[in-house]
Coordinates of C-alpha atoms in Angstrom, one line a residue:
Chain S
M1 CA -30.5 21.5 -28.0
N2 CA -34.2 21.1 -28.9
R3 CA -34.6 17.4 -29.2
E4 CA -37.9 17.4 -31.1
R5 CA -36.7 19.9 -33.7
L6 CA -33.4 18.1 -34.1
I7 CA -35.3 14.8 -34.7
A8 CA -37.6 16.4 -37.3
R9 CA -34.7 18.0 -39.2
L10 CA -32.6 14.8 -39.2
R11 CA -35.6 12.8 -40.4
E12 CA -35.9 15.2 -43.3
V13 CA -32.5 14.2 -44.6
L14 CA -32.0 10.7 -43.3
G15 CA -35.6 9.4 -43.6
P16 CA -37.5 7.7 -40.7
E17 CA -35.3 4.6 -40.8
G18 CA -32.2 6.8 -40.4
V19 CA -33.2 8.2 -36.9
L20 CA -33.8 6.0 -33.9
T21 CA -35.4 7.5 -30.8
E22 CA -36.4 4.4 -28.8
N23 CA -34.8 1.2 -27.5
L24 CA -31.3 2.7 -27.4
D25 CA -29.9 0.7 -24.6
E26 CA -27.4 -1.1 -26.9
F27 CA -25.8 2.3 -27.6
A28 CA -25.6 3.2 -23.9
S29 CA -22.8 0.8 -22.8
D30 CA -20.0 -1.5 -23.9
Y31 CA -18.2 -4.5 -22.5
T32 CA -16.4 -2.6 -19.8
E33 CA -17.0 -1.4 -16.3
E34 CA -17.8 2.0 -17.7
A35 CA -21.2 3.3 -16.4
P36 CA -23.9 3.4 -19.1
R37 CA -24.9 6.7 -20.6
Q38 CA -28.2 7.1 -22.4
P39 CA -28.1 8.8 -25.8
A40 CA -30.8 11.2 -26.9
L41 CA -31.1 9.5 -30.3
V42 CA -29.2 7.5 -32.8
V43 CA -28.7 8.5 -36.5
R44 CA -27.9 5.9 -39.1
P45 CA -26.5 7.6 -42.3
A46 CA -26.1 5.6 -45.4
S47 CA -23.8 7.8 -47.4
T48 CA -21.2 10.5 -47.2
G49 CA -23.7 13.1 -48.2
E50 CA -26.0 12.1 -45.4
V51 CA -23.1 12.4 -42.9
Q52 CA -22.3 15.9 -44.2
A53 CA -26.0 16.9 -43.8
L54 CA -26.4 15.5 -40.3
V55 CA -23.1 17.2 -39.2
R56 CA -24.3 20.6 -40.4
I57 CA -27.7 20.1 -38.7
A58 CA -26.0 19.0 -35.4
V59 CA -23.8 22.1 -35.5
E60 CA -26.8 24.4 -36.0
E61 CA -28.7 22.6 -33.2
Q62 CA -25.7 22.3 -30.9
A63 CA -26.0 18.5 -30.6
S64 CA -22.9 16.4 -29.8
L65 CA -22.0 13.6 -32.2
T66 CA -20.3 10.3 -31.3
P67 CA -19.4 7.9 -34.1
R68 CA -19.8 4.2 -33.5
V69 CA -19.8 1.0 -35.5
A70 CA -19.9 -2.4 -33.7
G71 CA -19.8 -0.8 -30.2
S72 CA -17.5 -3.5 -29.0
N73 CA -14.9 -1.0 -27.9
V74 CA -13.5 -1.6 -24.5
G75 CA -12.8 1.9 -23.3
G76 CA -16.1 3.7 -23.2
L77 CA -15.1 5.7 -26.3
A78 CA -18.3 4.9 -28.3
I79 CA -20.7 5.6 -25.4
P80 CA -21.9 9.2 -26.0
P81 CA -22.1 11.8 -23.3
E82 CA -25.5 11.7 -21.6
G83 CA -28.1 13.0 -24.0
G84 CA -25.7 13.0 -27.0
V85 CA -26.3 11.8 -30.5
V86 CA -24.8 8.5 -31.7
V87 CA -23.8 8.3 -35.3
D88 CA -24.2 4.6 -36.1
L89 CA -22.1 4.0 -39.2
R90 CA -23.1 0.3 -39.9
R91 CA -25.2 1.2 -42.9
M92 CA -22.1 2.6 -44.6
N93 CA -20.6 -0.8 -45.3
R94 CA -19.5 -0.8 -48.9
I95 CA -16.2 -2.1 -50.2
L96 CA -15.8 0.6 -52.9
E97 CA -12.7 -0.8 -54.6
V98 CA -10.0 -3.4 -54.2
N99 CA -6.9 -2.4 -56.2
Q100 CA -5.0 -5.6 -56.5
E101 CA -2.0 -4.2 -58.3
D102 CA -1.4 -1.4 -55.7
M103 CA -2.6 -3.6 -52.8
V104 CA -5.2 -1.2 -51.3
A105 CA -8.9 -1.4 -50.6
L106 CA -11.2 1.6 -50.3
I107 CA -13.8 0.9 -47.6
E108 CA -16.5 2.6 -45.7
P109 CA -16.5 2.5 -41.9
G110 CA -19.1 -0.2 -41.6
V111 CA -17.0 -2.8 -43.4
T112 CA -16.1 -5.6 -41.1
W113 CA -13.1 -8.0 -41.0
E114 CA -15.2 -11.0 -42.0
Q115 CA -16.8 -9.0 -44.8
L116 CA -13.6 -7.9 -46.5
K117 CA -12.1 -11.4 -46.0
A118 CA -15.1 -12.9 -47.8
H119 CA -14.8 -10.4 -50.5
L120 CA -11.1 -11.2 -51.2
A121 CA -11.9 -14.9 -51.2
E122 CA -14.9 -14.5 -53.4
H123 CA -13.0 -12.5 -56.0
Q124 CA -9.9 -14.7 -55.6
I125 CA -7.7 -11.7 -54.8
P126 CA -4.4 -13.1 -53.5
L127 CA -3.8 -10.5 -50.9
R128 CA -4.1 -10.6 -47.1
M129 CA -4.8 -8.2 -44.3
G130 CA -3.8 -8.1 -40.7
Y131 CA -6.5 -9.1 -38.2
P132 CA -7.1 -7.9 -34.6
L133 CA -8.3 -10.3 -31.9
S134 CA -11.6 -8.4 -31.9
P135 CA -14.6 -10.3 -33.1
P136 CA -15.1 -10.8 -36.9
D137 CA -18.1 -8.4 -37.1
T138 CA -16.2 -5.4 -35.9
S139 CA -15.1 -2.4 -38.0
I140 CA -11.8 -2.3 -39.9
V141 CA -11.9 1.5 -40.1
A142 CA -12.5 1.9 -36.4
N143 CA -9.6 -0.4 -35.5
C144 CA -7.3 1.4 -37.8
L145 CA -8.3 4.9 -36.6
L146 CA -7.9 3.9 -33.0
D147 CA -4.4 2.5 -33.9
G148 CA -5.1 -1.0 -32.7
L149 CA -2.9 -4.0 -33.3
G150 CA -3.2 -7.1 -35.4
N151 CA -1.5 -10.3 -36.4
L152 CA 0.7 -8.6 -39.0
S153 CA 1.8 -5.8 -36.6
L154 CA 5.2 -7.3 -36.1
R155 CA 5.9 -6.8 -39.8
Y156 CA 3.8 -3.7 -40.6
G157 CA 3.3 -1.8 -37.4
A158 CA 0.2 -0.7 -35.6
M159 CA -3.0 -0.5 -37.6
A160 CA -2.8 3.3 -38.1
D161 CA 0.2 2.5 -40.2
W162 CA -2.0 0.5 -42.6
I163 CA -4.1 3.6 -43.5
G164 CA -3.3 4.9 -46.9
G165 CA -5.5 8.0 -46.7
L166 CA -8.9 9.1 -45.6
E167 CA -12.1 10.8 -46.7
V168 CA -13.4 12.7 -43.8
V169 CA -16.4 14.9 -43.0
L170 CA -15.0 17.7 -40.9
P171 CA -17.0 19.1 -38.0
D172 CA -18.4 21.9 -40.2
G173 CA -19.6 19.5 -42.9
T174 CA -16.7 20.1 -45.2
L175 CA -15.5 17.0 -47.1
C176 CA -11.8 16.4 -47.2
R177 CA -9.3 13.8 -48.5
T178 CA -6.0 13.1 -46.9
G179 CA -3.0 11.2 -48.1
A180 CA -2.1 10.5 -51.7
G181 CA -5.9 10.4 -52.6
A182 CA -5.9 14.2 -52.2
A183 CA -3.9 14.5 -55.4
S184 CA -3.8 11.1 -57.1
P185 CA -6.5 8.7 -58.3
I186 CA -4.6 5.9 -56.5
W187 CA -4.6 6.0 -52.7
F188 CA -1.1 4.6 -52.5
G189 CA 0.0 6.1 -49.2
R190 CA 0.0 8.8 -46.6
G191 CA 2.7 10.9 -48.3
P192 CA 4.4 12.7 -49.8
L193 CA 1.9 15.5 -48.8
P194 CA 1.8 16.8 -45.3
D195 CA 0.4 13.9 -43.2
L196 CA -3.0 15.3 -42.4
T197 CA -4.3 11.7 -41.9
G198 CA -2.7 11.9 -38.5
L199 CA -5.2 14.5 -37.4
F200 CA -7.8 11.7 -37.3
V201 CA -5.7 8.9 -35.9
S202 CA -6.3 8.2 -32.2
A203 CA -8.4 11.3 -32.2
Q204 CA -11.4 9.2 -31.2
G205 CA -13.8 11.1 -33.4
T206 CA -13.0 14.5 -32.0
T207 CA -11.8 15.9 -35.3
G208 CA -14.3 14.5 -37.8
I209 CA -16.1 11.5 -39.1
V210 CA -14.3 9.2 -41.5
T211 CA -16.5 8.1 -44.4
T212 CA -13.9 6.2 -46.5
M213 CA -10.5 4.8 -45.8
A214 CA -7.7 3.4 -47.9
F215 CA -6.7 0.2 -46.3
Q216 CA -3.4 -1.4 -47.2
L217 CA -3.3 -5.1 -48.1
W218 CA -0.3 -7.4 -48.5
P219 CA 0.8 -10.4 -50.5
Q220 CA -0.3 -13.7 -49.2
P221 CA 2.7 -16.2 -49.0
P222 CA 1.4 -19.6 -50.0
F223 CA 3.3 -21.6 -47.3
R224 CA 2.5 -21.1 -43.6
R225 CA 3.4 -22.8 -40.3
R226 CA 1.7 -21.9 -37.0
T227 CA 3.2 -23.3 -33.9
F228 CA 2.9 -22.8 -30.1
V229 CA 5.8 -22.9 -27.7
L230 CA 5.2 -23.3 -24.0
V231 CA 7.5 -21.2 -21.9
H232 CA 8.1 -21.8 -18.2
D233 CA 8.4 -18.2 -17.2
R234 CA 7.2 -15.0 -18.8
N235 CA 10.6 -13.4 -19.0
G236 CA 11.7 -16.3 -21.2
A237 CA 8.7 -15.4 -23.4
F238 CA 9.6 -11.7 -23.6
S239 CA 13.2 -12.6 -24.4
A240 CA 12.1 -14.8 -27.3
M241 CA 9.7 -12.1 -28.6
R242 CA 12.6 -9.6 -28.7
E243 CA 15.0 -11.9 -30.5
L244 CA 12.4 -13.3 -32.9
A245 CA 11.3 -9.7 -33.7
R246 CA 14.7 -8.5 -34.5
R247 CA 15.5 -11.4 -36.8
M248 CA 12.2 -10.9 -38.6
V249 CA 11.8 -14.7 -38.9
C250 CA 8.0 -14.8 -38.3
D251 CA 5.0 -12.9 -39.5
D252 CA 3.6 -12.9 -36.1
V253 CA 4.8 -13.5 -32.6
G254 CA 2.4 -13.3 -29.7
G255 CA 2.4 -14.3 -26.1
L256 CA -0.5 -15.3 -23.9
S257 CA -0.3 -16.0 -20.1
W258 CA -1.4 -19.3 -18.5
P259 CA -5.0 -18.4 -17.6
T260 CA -5.9 -18.0 -21.3
G261 CA -5.0 -21.7 -21.9
K262 CA -7.3 -22.8 -19.2
M263 CA -10.1 -20.5 -20.2
L264 CA -9.9 -22.0 -23.7
F265 CA -10.7 -25.4 -21.9
G266 CA -13.8 -23.9 -20.2
V267 CA -12.4 -22.8 -16.8
D268 CA -14.1 -19.5 -16.3
R269 CA -11.8 -18.1 -13.7
P270 CA -8.6 -20.0 -13.2
L271 CA -7.3 -19.2 -9.8
E272 CA -3.9 -20.8 -9.5
R273 CA -1.0 -21.8 -11.6
D274 CA 0.5 -25.2 -10.9
P275 CA 4.2 -24.4 -10.1
G276 CA 5.2 -27.0 -12.7
E277 CA 3.1 -25.4 -15.4
P278 CA 4.4 -23.2 -18.2
E279 CA 3.6 -19.5 -17.5
F280 CA 3.3 -18.3 -21.1
F281 CA 2.4 -19.6 -24.5
L282 CA 4.1 -18.2 -27.5
Y283 CA 2.2 -18.2 -30.8
L284 CA 4.4 -18.1 -33.9
D285 CA 3.0 -17.7 -37.4
I286 CA 5.6 -18.2 -40.1
G287 CA 4.8 -17.4 -43.8
A288 CA 7.1 -18.2 -46.7
W289 CA 7.1 -18.3 -50.5
S290 CA 8.5 -21.8 -50.8
Q291 CA 8.7 -24.9 -48.6
R292 CA 12.4 -24.4 -48.5
E293 CA 12.1 -20.9 -47.1
L294 CA 9.5 -22.2 -44.6
T295 CA 11.8 -24.9 -43.4
L296 CA 14.7 -22.5 -43.0
R297 CA 12.6 -20.0 -41.1
F298 CA 11.5 -22.7 -38.7
E299 CA 15.1 -23.8 -38.2
L300 CA 16.0 -20.2 -37.4
V301 CA 13.2 -20.2 -34.8
Q302 CA 14.7 -23.3 -33.3
E303 CA 18.1 -21.7 -33.3
V304 CA 16.8 -18.7 -31.4
L305 CA 15.2 -20.9 -28.8
E306 CA 18.3 -23.0 -28.4
E307 CA 20.4 -19.9 -27.8
L308 CA 18.0 -18.7 -25.2
R309 CA 17.9 -22.1 -23.6
A310 CA 21.7 -21.9 -23.3
G311 CA 21.1 -18.7 -21.3
G312 CA 18.9 -20.5 -18.8
F313 CA 15.3 -20.1 -20.2
R314 CA 13.1 -23.2 -20.5
Y315 CA 11.0 -23.7 -23.6
E316 CA 9.0 -26.9 -24.5
E317 CA 9.4 -28.2 -28.0
P318 CA 7.1 -26.3 -30.5
L319 CA 3.7 -27.9 -31.0
D320 CA 2.2 -27.2 -34.4
L321 CA -1.3 -26.1 -34.7
P322 CA -2.5 -29.2 -36.5
T323 CA -1.2 -31.3 -33.7
L324 CA -3.0 -29.2 -31.1
L325 CA -6.2 -29.4 -33.2
R326 CA -6.0 -33.1 -33.0
L327 CA -5.6 -32.9 -29.2
N328 CA -8.5 -30.5 -28.9
P329 CA -10.6 -28.9 -31.7
L330 CA -11.0 -25.8 -29.5
F331 CA -7.6 -24.7 -30.7
A332 CA -9.4 -23.9 -34.0
K333 CA -9.9 -20.5 -32.3
F334 CA -6.3 -19.8 -33.3
A335 CA -6.4 -21.6 -36.7
D336 CA -7.9 -18.8 -38.7
F337 CA -8.6 -15.1 -38.4
P338 CA -10.7 -13.2 -37.8
T339 CA -11.7 -15.2 -34.7
R340 CA -14.2 -14.8 -31.9
L341 CA -12.6 -15.7 -28.6
E342 CA -15.8 -16.6 -26.7
F343 CA -13.9 -17.3 -23.5
L344 CA -13.2 -13.6 -23.4
V345 CA -16.0 -11.8 -25.2
D346 CA -18.8 -14.1 -24.0
A347 CA -17.4 -14.8 -20.5
P348 CA -19.9 -15.4 -17.7
G349 CA -21.0 -12.1 -16.3
G350 CA -20.7 -10.3 -19.6
G351 CA -17.9 -8.0 -18.5
L352 CA -14.6 -7.6 -20.3
S353 CA -12.1 -4.9 -19.7
W354 CA -8.4 -4.3 -20.3
V355 CA -5.5 -2.0 -20.0
G356 CA -3.7 -2.1 -23.3
T357 CA -0.5 -0.2 -23.7
Y358 CA 2.3 0.3 -26.3
G359 CA 5.7 0.7 -24.8
P360 CA 9.4 -0.1 -24.9
M361 CA 10.2 -3.9 -25.1
S362 CA 13.2 -3.2 -22.9
R363 CA 10.8 -2.8 -20.0
F364 CA 8.5 -5.8 -20.6
E365 CA 9.9 -7.7 -17.7
A366 CA 9.3 -4.8 -15.3
Y367 CA 5.8 -4.1 -16.4
G368 CA 5.0 -7.8 -16.5
D369 CA 6.1 -8.1 -12.8
R370 CA 4.1 -5.1 -11.7
G371 CA 1.0 -6.0 -13.7
V372 CA 0.8 -9.6 -12.5
E373 CA 1.3 -8.5 -8.9
I374 CA -1.5 -6.0 -9.2
M375 CA -4.0 -8.5 -10.8
E376 CA -3.2 -11.2 -8.3
R377 CA -3.7 -8.8 -5.5
Q378 CA -7.1 -7.9 -6.9
R379 CA -8.0 -11.7 -7.1
M380 CA -8.1 -11.6 -10.8
P381 CA -6.5 -14.3 -13.1
P382 CA -3.4 -12.5 -14.5
I383 CA -4.4 -12.6 -18.2
V384 CA -1.5 -11.0 -20.0
V385 CA -1.3 -10.6 -23.8
S386 CA 1.9 -9.2 -25.3
R387 CA 3.6 -9.0 -28.7
P388 CA 6.4 -7.2 -30.4
M389 CA 5.4 -4.5 -33.0
K390 CA 7.1 -3.1 -36.1
G391 CA 10.2 -5.3 -36.0
G392 CA 10.6 -4.9 -32.3
H393 CA 10.7 -1.1 -32.1
F394 CA 8.0 -1.3 -29.5
G395 CA 5.6 -3.8 -28.0
V396 CA 2.2 -4.4 -26.6
M397 CA 1.4 -5.2 -23.0
R398 CA -2.2 -5.8 -22.3
F399 CA -3.8 -6.9 -19.1
I400 CA -7.3 -8.4 -19.5
S401 CA -10.0 -9.1 -17.0
T402 CA -13.5 -10.7 -17.3
F403 CA -16.0 -9.9 -14.6
D404 CA -19.7 -9.8 -13.6
K405 CA -21.1 -6.6 -15.0
Q406 CA -24.1 -6.8 -12.7
S407 CA -21.9 -6.7 -9.6
A408 CA -21.1 -3.2 -8.5
E409 CA -18.3 -4.6 -6.3
E410 CA -16.6 -6.3 -9.3
R411 CA -17.0 -3.2 -11.5
A412 CA -15.4 -1.1 -8.8
R413 CA -12.6 -3.6 -8.3
V414 CA -11.9 -3.8 -12.0
R415 CA -11.7 0.0 -12.2
T416 CA -9.4 0.2 -9.2
M417 CA -7.2 -2.5 -10.7
N418 CA -7.1 -0.8 -14.1
R419 CA -6.1 2.5 -12.6
E420 CA -3.2 0.8 -10.9
L421 CA -2.2 -1.0 -14.1
V422 CA -2.3 2.2 -16.1
L423 CA -0.3 4.1 -13.5
A424 CA 2.3 1.3 -13.3
G425 CA 2.6 1.4 -17.1
L426 CA 2.9 5.2 -17.3
E427 CA 5.7 5.1 -14.7
L428 CA 7.6 2.7 -16.9
G429 CA 7.0 4.6 -20.1
F430 CA 4.0 2.6 -21.5
I431 CA 1.1 4.5 -23.1
P432 CA -2.5 3.2 -23.2
Y433 CA -3.8 2.9 -26.7
K434 CA -7.5 3.4 -27.5
T435 CA -7.2 5.5 -24.4
P436 CA -10.3 5.6 -22.3
P437 CA -11.5 9.1 -21.3
W438 CA -11.1 8.4 -17.6
V439 CA -7.5 7.5 -18.2
V440 CA -6.9 10.8 -20.0
A441 CA -8.6 12.8 -17.4
E442 CA -7.1 11.2 -14.3
L443 CA -3.7 9.8 -15.3
L444 CA -2.4 10.5 -18.8
G445 CA -3.4 14.2 -19.2
P446 CA -1.4 15.6 -16.3
R447 CA 1.7 13.7 -17.6
L448 CA 1.5 15.1 -21.1
D449 CA 4.1 17.5 -22.3
P450 CA 2.5 21.0 -21.9
G451 CA 3.3 21.9 -25.5
F452 CA 1.7 18.8 -26.7
R453 CA -1.5 19.6 -24.7
T454 CA -1.6 23.1 -26.1
L455 CA -1.1 22.0 -29.7
L456 CA -3.7 19.3 -29.4
G457 CA -6.1 21.8 -27.9
R458 CA -5.5 24.2 -30.7
V459 CA -6.0 21.6 -33.4
R460 CA -9.2 20.5 -31.8
A461 CA -10.5 24.0 -31.3
A462 CA -9.6 24.9 -34.9
L463 CA -11.5 21.9 -36.4
D464 CA -14.4 21.8 -33.9
P465 CA -14.9 25.2 -32.4
H466 CA -18.2 24.3 -30.9
G467 CA -16.8 21.2 -29.1
L468 CA -19.5 18.9 -30.5
M469 CA -17.5 16.0 -31.8
S470 CA -17.1 13.1 -29.3
P471 CA -16.8 15.8 -26.5
H472 CA -16.3 13.1 -23.9
C473 CA -13.1 11.9 -25.5
W474 CA -9.6 13.3 -24.8
P475 CA -11.0 15.4 -21.9
L476 CA -8.0 17.7 -21.4
G477 CA -9.9 20.8 -20.6
G478 CA -9.4 24.3 -21.9
E479 CA -6.8 24.7 -24.7
G480 CA -5.6 21.1 -24.4
Chain K
M1 CA -23.5 -39.0 -19.3
A2 CA -20.4 -37.1 -18.5
W3 CA -17.6 -39.7 -18.2
V4 CA -14.8 -37.4 -17.1
T5 CA -14.7 -35.2 -14.0
I6 CA -12.0 -32.6 -13.5
D7 CA -11.4 -32.3 -9.8
D8 CA -11.3 -28.6 -8.8
P9 CA -11.2 -27.1 -12.3
P10 CA -10.0 -23.6 -11.3
R11 CA -6.8 -25.2 -9.9
M12 CA -6.3 -27.9 -12.5
N13 CA -3.1 -27.7 -14.6
L14 CA -3.0 -27.6 -18.4
L15 CA -2.0 -31.2 -18.6
G16 CA -5.0 -32.3 -16.7
L17 CA -7.3 -30.1 -18.8
I18 CA -5.8 -31.5 -22.0
L19 CA -6.1 -35.2 -20.9
G20 CA -9.6 -34.6 -19.6
S21 CA -10.8 -33.1 -22.9
V22 CA -9.2 -36.0 -24.9
L23 CA -10.8 -38.6 -22.6
E24 CA -14.1 -36.8 -22.7
R25 CA -14.1 -37.0 -26.4
N26 CA -12.8 -40.5 -26.8
L27 CA -15.2 -41.9 -24.2
Q28 CA -18.1 -41.0 -26.4
Q29 CA -17.3 -44.3 -28.2
P30 CA -18.9 -47.3 -26.5
A31 CA -15.9 -49.6 -27.2
L32 CA -13.6 -47.2 -25.3
Q33 CA -16.2 -46.7 -22.6
R34 CA -16.1 -50.5 -22.0
R35 CA -12.3 -50.4 -21.9
A36 CA -12.3 -47.5 -19.4
T37 CA -14.9 -49.2 -17.2
S38 CA -12.7 -52.3 -16.9
L39 CA -9.6 -50.5 -15.9
R40 CA -10.3 -49.7 -12.2
A41 CA -6.9 -48.2 -11.4
E42 CA -5.0 -45.0 -10.9
V43 CA -2.4 -43.9 -13.4
L44 CA 0.0 -41.0 -12.9
V45 CA 1.0 -38.9 -15.9
Q46 CA 3.8 -36.4 -15.7
A47 CA 4.7 -33.9 -18.4
G48 CA 7.8 -31.9 -17.4
E49 CA 6.8 -30.8 -13.9
M50 CA 3.1 -31.0 -14.4
V51 CA 1.6 -34.1 -12.7
V52 CA -1.9 -35.5 -12.8
T53 CA -3.5 -38.7 -11.7
L54 CA -6.2 -40.3 -13.8
A55 CA -8.4 -42.3 -11.5
F56 CA -10.5 -44.9 -13.4
E57 CA -13.5 -45.6 -11.1
G58 CA -15.8 -47.7 -13.1
A59 CA -18.3 -45.6 -15.0
K60 CA -16.2 -42.4 -14.5
V61 CA -12.7 -41.1 -14.7
V62 CA -11.6 -38.4 -12.3
V63 CA -8.6 -36.2 -13.2
R64 CA -6.8 -34.9 -10.2
R65 CA -3.9 -32.6 -10.0
G66 CA -0.8 -34.1 -8.4
R67 CA 0.1 -37.6 -7.4
T68 CA -1.7 -40.2 -5.3
A69 CA -0.1 -42.6 -2.9
R70 CA -0.2 -45.7 -4.9
P71 CA -0.6 -45.4 -8.7
K72 CA -0.6 -48.8 -10.5
A73 CA 1.4 -47.3 -13.3
S74 CA 3.0 -44.0 -14.3
V75 CA 4.4 -42.4 -17.4
R76 CA 6.8 -39.5 -17.5
G77 CA 8.2 -37.4 -20.3
S78 CA 8.2 -34.0 -22.0
L79 CA 4.9 -32.6 -23.1
G80 CA 6.1 -33.2 -26.7
A81 CA 6.8 -36.8 -26.0
L82 CA 3.5 -37.4 -24.3
T83 CA 1.7 -35.6 -27.2
D84 CA 3.5 -38.0 -29.7
F85 CA 2.2 -40.9 -27.5
A86 CA -1.3 -39.6 -27.7
L87 CA -1.1 -39.0 -31.4
G88 CA -0.4 -42.7 -32.0
G89 CA 3.3 -42.9 -31.5
G90 CA 4.5 -46.2 -30.1
L91 CA 5.5 -46.8 -26.5
V92 CA 8.6 -49.0 -27.0
G93 CA 10.6 -46.7 -29.2
P94 CA 10.3 -43.5 -27.1
V95 CA 11.0 -45.6 -24.0
L96 CA 14.2 -47.0 -25.5
R97 CA 15.3 -43.5 -26.5
G98 CA 14.5 -42.3 -23.0
R99 CA 11.8 -39.8 -24.1
L100 CA 9.2 -41.6 -22.1
K101 CA 9.8 -43.2 -18.7
P102 CA 7.2 -45.8 -17.7
R103 CA 6.8 -47.4 -14.3
G104 CA 4.5 -50.0 -12.9
S105 CA 2.1 -52.0 -15.1
L106 CA 3.1 -51.7 -18.8
L107 CA -0.1 -53.5 -19.7
L108 CA -2.1 -50.8 -18.1
L109 CA -0.2 -48.1 -19.9
L110 CA -0.8 -49.8 -23.2
R111 CA -4.5 -49.9 -22.4
L112 CA -4.4 -46.3 -21.4
R113 CA -2.8 -45.4 -24.7
K114 CA -5.9 -46.7 -26.5
L115 CA -8.0 -44.4 -24.5
L116 CA -5.9 -41.3 -25.1
Q117 CA -5.2 -41.8 -28.7
V118 CA -6.5 -38.9 -30.9

């Protein structure tokens, strides 16, 4: 790659403001323990046409491309290989259409959660979307393509399920539509055509750059009750999650372990749980179309808890969010989404890392035991976040750590701990989502079905024969 | 000035953190500051199995995990019952129903209720 010639050619199509060559540190790292890697330059396209043009130039100049939006990813995915080109998609931030009747929004990759929320409110569109726990200024498209999770995932599945189709620039510059939008003016869903959208889901930018996404929205029930239940041991929380998921009583059920409660109150690194203290907090969000339905749903929640109490688990009485807000306004962090959880993303030391997995809810207890043991052994507060997904067909187990990014010792300790956490999860059948390249290379890759590896390699080679798209991601080597 | 000190925050239980934050907010009011200054006593609060001691030491309140040898008063109940207490619920009704169990100086507990009310 001839850097100067590449810059000159890119400036011809993107203009001087579309190519950054200096002060690129913000693109070299993320929250995690991942070592920084300096990009050669950053391009900032403003349209699909510009993305097509820059991709063609990159192929001719043999420059690698790594798409990025907010850069808040916690797996090193958006950090380019050393000397690579970052495609910063923040200028492509248009909400192209919100189709209220068919409940779908067409958005560009730079559109953020807070932006679409404000748009729906401003235009009085009575639809809602699911939100992740990532900050409000992060990308909807990136979260969906990486198959993240949100507060409506219990009802509607992981975020990739919310994609109704894509417009993608392929690695040779070809523009392609997937999903119903390939044949219909309304992007109503992924089918009934062959589901080529899947080629770009969890592919981490290795198969193309998405320039538009159909994002599914849902009706907004007018009645809502949000409540917390303190649970004295985590297995009681897991049992409640399973039961509540199967009965589909709530819009959202999530569980947080004890350190998060203390961090909300400003304790940076809680070291010890009082033996008398609840171990988990369940967060329940119940939506309904009438007060009567809401009351009945809440009674069903109480019935589930009562049945589980009879089995020996201990739950405190539910505390509604307004009550908690009166006790402490800090609980406003859970009152509305999207939200910025400063106690995690702005923790002292600046480091935030996680091992996030999807896996069988039948093995929550086993993974919970292993994960907490590993974190405590590494002298980290055992921050566990879990939730049922898609009616309980699977669930999320996530282990989060905050650390001092300037400390080499802490970075190394976090990596060691994360490796153990991933390994323990894989042994129990849990698979990391937004899978970091180091996890693929060291732990997941060797465990993949050989046929899967081969097929993935063939797909990637067919779409990107020069290996220029996010080449650091999914490092399986050879043909898969 | 900071009125409330949490003793050993990394090891404090959730009850202590909640009570500490309520007191910290309420003691911004001069009238409640005067009331707190005049208490000069230790009160034990127990929610389920979480126990904290509130030590009123003149111009400051120290929240400690666990019990001290000689609290002048104590109140025990579920977290829900104590929350109702802090949210302005009465003392007599919950005591008669067995949801709250006071010991020691009832007068002190009534004065504490004013300080904790949100």
